[in-house]
mmCIF file with all atom_site columns, C-alpha atoms in Angstrom:
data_model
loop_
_atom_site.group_PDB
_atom_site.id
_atom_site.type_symbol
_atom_site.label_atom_id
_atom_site.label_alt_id
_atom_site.label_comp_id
_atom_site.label_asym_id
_atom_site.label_entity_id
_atom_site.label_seq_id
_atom_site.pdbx_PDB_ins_code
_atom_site.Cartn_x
_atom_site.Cartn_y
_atom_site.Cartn_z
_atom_site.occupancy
_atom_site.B_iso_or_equiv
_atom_site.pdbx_formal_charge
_atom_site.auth_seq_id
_atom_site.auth_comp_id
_atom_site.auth_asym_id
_atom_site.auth_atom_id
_atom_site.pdbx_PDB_model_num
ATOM 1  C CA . UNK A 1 1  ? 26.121 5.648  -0.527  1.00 82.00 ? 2  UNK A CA 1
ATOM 2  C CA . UNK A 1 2  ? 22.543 4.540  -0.176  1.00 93.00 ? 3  UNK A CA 1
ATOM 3  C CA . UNK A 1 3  ? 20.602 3.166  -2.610  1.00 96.00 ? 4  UNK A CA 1
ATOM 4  C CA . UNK A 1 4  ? 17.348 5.028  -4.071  1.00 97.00 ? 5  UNK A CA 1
ATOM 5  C CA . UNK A 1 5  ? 14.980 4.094  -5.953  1.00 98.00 ? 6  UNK A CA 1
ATOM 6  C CA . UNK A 1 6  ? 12.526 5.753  -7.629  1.00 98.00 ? 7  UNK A CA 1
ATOM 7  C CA . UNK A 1 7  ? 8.717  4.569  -8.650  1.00 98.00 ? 8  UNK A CA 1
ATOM 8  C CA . UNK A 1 8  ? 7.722  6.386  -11.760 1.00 98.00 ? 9  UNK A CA 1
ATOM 9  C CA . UNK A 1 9  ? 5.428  6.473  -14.766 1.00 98.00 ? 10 UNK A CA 1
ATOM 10 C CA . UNK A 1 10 ? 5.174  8.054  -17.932 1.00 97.00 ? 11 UNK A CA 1
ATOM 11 C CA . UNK A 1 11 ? 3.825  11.399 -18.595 1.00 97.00 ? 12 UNK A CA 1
ATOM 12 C CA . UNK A 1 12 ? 4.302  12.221 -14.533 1.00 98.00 ? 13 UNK A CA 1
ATOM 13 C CA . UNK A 1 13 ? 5.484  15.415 -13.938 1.00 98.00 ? 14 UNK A CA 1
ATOM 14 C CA . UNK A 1 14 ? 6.391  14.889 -10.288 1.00 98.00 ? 15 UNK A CA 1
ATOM 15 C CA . UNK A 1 15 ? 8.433  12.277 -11.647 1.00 98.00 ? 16 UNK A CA 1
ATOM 16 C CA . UNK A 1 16 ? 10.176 14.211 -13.857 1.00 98.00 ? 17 UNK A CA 1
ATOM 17 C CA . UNK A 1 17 ? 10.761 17.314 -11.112 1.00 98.00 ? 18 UNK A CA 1
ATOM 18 C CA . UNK A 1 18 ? 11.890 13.835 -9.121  1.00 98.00 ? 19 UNK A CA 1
ATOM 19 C CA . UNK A 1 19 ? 14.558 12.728 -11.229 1.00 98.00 ? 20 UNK A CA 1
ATOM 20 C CA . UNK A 1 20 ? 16.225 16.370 -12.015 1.00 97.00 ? 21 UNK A CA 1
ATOM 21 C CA . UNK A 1 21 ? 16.312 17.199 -8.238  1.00 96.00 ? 22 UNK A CA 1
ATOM 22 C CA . UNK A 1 22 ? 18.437 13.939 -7.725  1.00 96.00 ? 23 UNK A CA 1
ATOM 23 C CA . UNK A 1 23 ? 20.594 14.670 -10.375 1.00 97.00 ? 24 UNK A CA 1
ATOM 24 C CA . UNK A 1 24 ? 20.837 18.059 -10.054 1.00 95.00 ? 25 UNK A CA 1
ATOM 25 C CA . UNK A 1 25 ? 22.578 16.794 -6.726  1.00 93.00 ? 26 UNK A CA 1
ATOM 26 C CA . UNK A 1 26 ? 24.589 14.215 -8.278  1.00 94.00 ? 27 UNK A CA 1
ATOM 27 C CA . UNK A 1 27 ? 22.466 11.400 -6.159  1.00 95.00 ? 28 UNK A CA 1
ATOM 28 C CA . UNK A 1 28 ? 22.678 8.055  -8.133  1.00 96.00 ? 29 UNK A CA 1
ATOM 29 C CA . UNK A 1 29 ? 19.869 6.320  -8.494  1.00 98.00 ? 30 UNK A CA 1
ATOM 30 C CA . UNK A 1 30 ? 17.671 3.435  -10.449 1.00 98.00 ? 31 UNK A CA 1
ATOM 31 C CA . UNK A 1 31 ? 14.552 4.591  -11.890 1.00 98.00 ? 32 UNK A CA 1
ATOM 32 C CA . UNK A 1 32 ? 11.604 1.975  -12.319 1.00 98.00 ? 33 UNK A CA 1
ATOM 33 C CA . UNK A 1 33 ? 8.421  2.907  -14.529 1.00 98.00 ? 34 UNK A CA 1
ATOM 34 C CA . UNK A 1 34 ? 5.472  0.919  -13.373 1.00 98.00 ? 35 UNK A CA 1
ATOM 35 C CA . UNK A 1 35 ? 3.613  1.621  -17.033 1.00 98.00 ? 36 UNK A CA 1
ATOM 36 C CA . UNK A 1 36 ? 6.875  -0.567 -18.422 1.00 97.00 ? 37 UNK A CA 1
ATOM 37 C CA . UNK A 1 37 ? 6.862  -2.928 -15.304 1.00 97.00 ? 38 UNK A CA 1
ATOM 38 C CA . UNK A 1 38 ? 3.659  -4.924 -14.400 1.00 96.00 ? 39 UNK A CA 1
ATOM 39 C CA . UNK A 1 39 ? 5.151  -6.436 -11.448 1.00 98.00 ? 40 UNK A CA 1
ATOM 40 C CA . UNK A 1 40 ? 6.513  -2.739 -9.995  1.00 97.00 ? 41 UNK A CA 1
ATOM 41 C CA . UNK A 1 41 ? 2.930  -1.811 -10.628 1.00 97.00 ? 42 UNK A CA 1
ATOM 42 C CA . UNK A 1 42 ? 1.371  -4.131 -7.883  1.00 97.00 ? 43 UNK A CA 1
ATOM 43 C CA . UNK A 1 43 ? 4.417  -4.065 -6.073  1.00 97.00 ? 44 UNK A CA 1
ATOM 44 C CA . UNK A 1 44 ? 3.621  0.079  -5.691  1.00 97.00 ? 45 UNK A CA 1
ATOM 45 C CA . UNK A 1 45 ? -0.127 -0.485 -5.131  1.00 97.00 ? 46 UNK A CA 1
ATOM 46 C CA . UNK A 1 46 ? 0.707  -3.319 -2.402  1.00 97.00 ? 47 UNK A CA 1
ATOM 47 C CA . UNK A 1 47 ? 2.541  -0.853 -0.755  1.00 97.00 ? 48 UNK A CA 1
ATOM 48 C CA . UNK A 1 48 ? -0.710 1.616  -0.368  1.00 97.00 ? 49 UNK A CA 1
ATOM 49 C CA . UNK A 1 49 ? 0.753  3.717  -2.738  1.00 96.00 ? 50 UNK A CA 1
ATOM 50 C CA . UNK A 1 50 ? -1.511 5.522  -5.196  1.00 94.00 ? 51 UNK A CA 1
ATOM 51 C CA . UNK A 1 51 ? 0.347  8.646  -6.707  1.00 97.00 ? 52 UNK A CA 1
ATOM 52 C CA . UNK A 1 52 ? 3.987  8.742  -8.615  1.00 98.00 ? 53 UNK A CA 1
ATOM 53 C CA . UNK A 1 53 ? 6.616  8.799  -8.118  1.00 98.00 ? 54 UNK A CA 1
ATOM 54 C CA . UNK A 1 54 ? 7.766  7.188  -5.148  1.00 98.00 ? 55 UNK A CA 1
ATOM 55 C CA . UNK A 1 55 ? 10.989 7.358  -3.715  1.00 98.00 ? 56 UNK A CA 1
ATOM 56 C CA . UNK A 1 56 ? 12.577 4.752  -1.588  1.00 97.00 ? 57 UNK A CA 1
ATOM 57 C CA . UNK A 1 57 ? 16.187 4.955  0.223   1.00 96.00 ? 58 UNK A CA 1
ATOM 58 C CA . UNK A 1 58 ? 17.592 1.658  1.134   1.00 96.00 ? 59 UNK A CA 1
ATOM 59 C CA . UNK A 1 59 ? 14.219 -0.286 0.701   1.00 96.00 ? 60 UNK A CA 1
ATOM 60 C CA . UNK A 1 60 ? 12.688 2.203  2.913   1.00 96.00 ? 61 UNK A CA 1
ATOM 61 C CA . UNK A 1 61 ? 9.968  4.520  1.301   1.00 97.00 ? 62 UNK A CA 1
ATOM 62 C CA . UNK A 1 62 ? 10.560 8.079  1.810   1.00 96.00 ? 63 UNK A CA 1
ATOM 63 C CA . UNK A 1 63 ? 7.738  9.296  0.163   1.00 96.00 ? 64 UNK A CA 1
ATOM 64 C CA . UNK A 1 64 ? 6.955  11.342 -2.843  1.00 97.00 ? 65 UNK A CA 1
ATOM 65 C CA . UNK A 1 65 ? 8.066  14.428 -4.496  1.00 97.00 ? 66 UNK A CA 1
ATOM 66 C CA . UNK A 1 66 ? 7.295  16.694 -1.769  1.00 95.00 ? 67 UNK A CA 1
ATOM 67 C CA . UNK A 1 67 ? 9.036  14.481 0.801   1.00 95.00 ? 68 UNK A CA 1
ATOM 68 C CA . UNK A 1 68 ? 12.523 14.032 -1.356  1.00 96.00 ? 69 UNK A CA 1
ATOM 69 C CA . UNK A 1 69 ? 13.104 18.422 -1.560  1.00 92.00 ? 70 UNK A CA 1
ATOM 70 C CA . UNK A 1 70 ? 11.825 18.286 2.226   1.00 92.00 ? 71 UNK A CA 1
ATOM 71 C CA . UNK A 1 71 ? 14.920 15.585 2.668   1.00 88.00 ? 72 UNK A CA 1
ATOM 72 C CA . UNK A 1 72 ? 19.073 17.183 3.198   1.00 79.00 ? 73 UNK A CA 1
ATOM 73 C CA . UNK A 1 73 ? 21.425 15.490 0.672   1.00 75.00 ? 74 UNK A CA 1
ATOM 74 C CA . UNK A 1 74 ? 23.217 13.836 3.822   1.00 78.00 ? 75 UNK A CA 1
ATOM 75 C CA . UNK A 1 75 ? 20.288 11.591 4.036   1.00 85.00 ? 76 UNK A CA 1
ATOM 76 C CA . UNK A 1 76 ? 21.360 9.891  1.206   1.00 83.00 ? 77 UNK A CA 1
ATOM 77 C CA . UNK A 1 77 ? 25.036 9.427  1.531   1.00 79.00 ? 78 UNK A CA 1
#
């Protein structure tokens, strides 16, 4: 199983759509809020990242929202 991550922040409704897609297909995965973590903040922004949430698979970003429903479930097993 891979590991995913997900960049978030609160009141983000991408996020939210995010995080029920993944576990609407049982995908495990650890959820970081940059509003809660300063140094997940710059870490996003360092990245060239400027909207939430964003999703990365084995340290590898994959994108945002859009990307993840674009993505087959055997990309994260």
């Amino acid at each position: 199983m891979k590991e995913v991550t997900v960049y978030s922040k609160n009141m983000c409704g991408y996020c939210t759509m995010a995080k029920n897609w993944l576990n609407g297909k049982g995908i495990e995965y650890k959820e970081i809020n940059i509003d809660n973590e300063t140094s997940a903040r710059e870490f996003v922004i360092s990245e060239g990242h400027r909207t939430m949430p964003q999703i990365y698979v084995d340290g590898k970003s994959i994108g945002g929202y859009q990307q993840l429903i674009q993505l087959n479930e055997s990309a994260f097993n």
